[in-house]
């Protein structure tokens, strides 16, 4: 059966552990599973980390990445997503895409005979969550029993991070304004995935109290630019600043998938301060991508 990575929950907890282990394995020990193969990388939205980390991961596994902008391929404008997929799988060992509408990835994977990888959709960002776990496990060791706090918008990054942390047994706390938080159904899903404790509040200090990792992300995701003013007003009390970080555990770290907007979701003194792990987290994107692609290529 062809495996895809559209959401973190497309793999089991054991497989998630294996991907993290593969991400840590020396490159030479992975055996160039993509030797002579292509990997298509289609981007409907801008990217720095995802494009570079995926291209380099493909190269490190012996393959050849082919980058295409969304406008050029024209998913569902120039031709249907299904036709694009059926053609690309004749050239490539895998197809990865960053899309506005997650349903496009579902449609592509439903006709695909090669793995389809989500490089960010409106629903999720699994490649980011893999890197985040890699960074946090390097800091803490096992995530089981650790408390991971999310402050701000419950978005694609938050959902994938929550899924991955739950599957590793971490406690989850979300602080989001009314109307921007996880639904009760989402919170139950995290419990079912393995989190021992899942809480959602509108009070950032409550969510961050004693947390080991404090995460946030932009208040305005790609595609939401028209709502910038309204969103900035709704999230005005959700800046991760030094007084909020003071509520966290003494050795708590700050994380952000980037790009970051200093003065909005995070104060410059926090993101550029000693608790911030953003650069290592960004570098972990490449190691996590290599682990995920190696897993999909069959490396065990
Ligand atoms: N974190 C992340 O996905 O960054 P890019 O949008 O630059 O790829
Ligand atoms: N939530 C952000 C993440 C960017 C990497 C977005 O979707 O734009």
Tab-separated table of C-alpha atoms and ligand atoms in Angstrom, residues 120 155-157 217-218 221-222 257-258, ligand 2:
chain	number	residue	atom	x	y	z
A	120	UNK	CA	1.776	22.860	4.386
A	155	UNK	CA	-3.777	26.955	12.911
A	156	UNK	CA	-2.167	24.388	10.617
A	157	UNK	CA	1.087	24.405	12.606
A	217	UNK	CA	3.084	31.292	15.117
A	218	UNK	CA	1.974	34.254	13.027
A	221	UNK	CA	-1.281	32.811	7.933
A	222	UNK	CA	-0.603	32.795	4.194
A	257	UNK	CA	8.155	27.744	12.996
A	258	UNK	CA	9.004	31.088	11.313
B	2	LIG	N1	0.660	29.259	9.816
B	2	LIG	C1	1.607	29.772	8.855
B	2	LIG	C2	2.833	28.916	8.846
B	2	LIG	C3	3.926	29.381	7.925
B	2	LIG	C4	5.073	28.442	7.871
B	2	LIG	C5	0.969	29.847	7.489
B	2	LIG	O1	0.223	28.949	7.130
B	2	LIG	O2	1.228	30.824	6.772
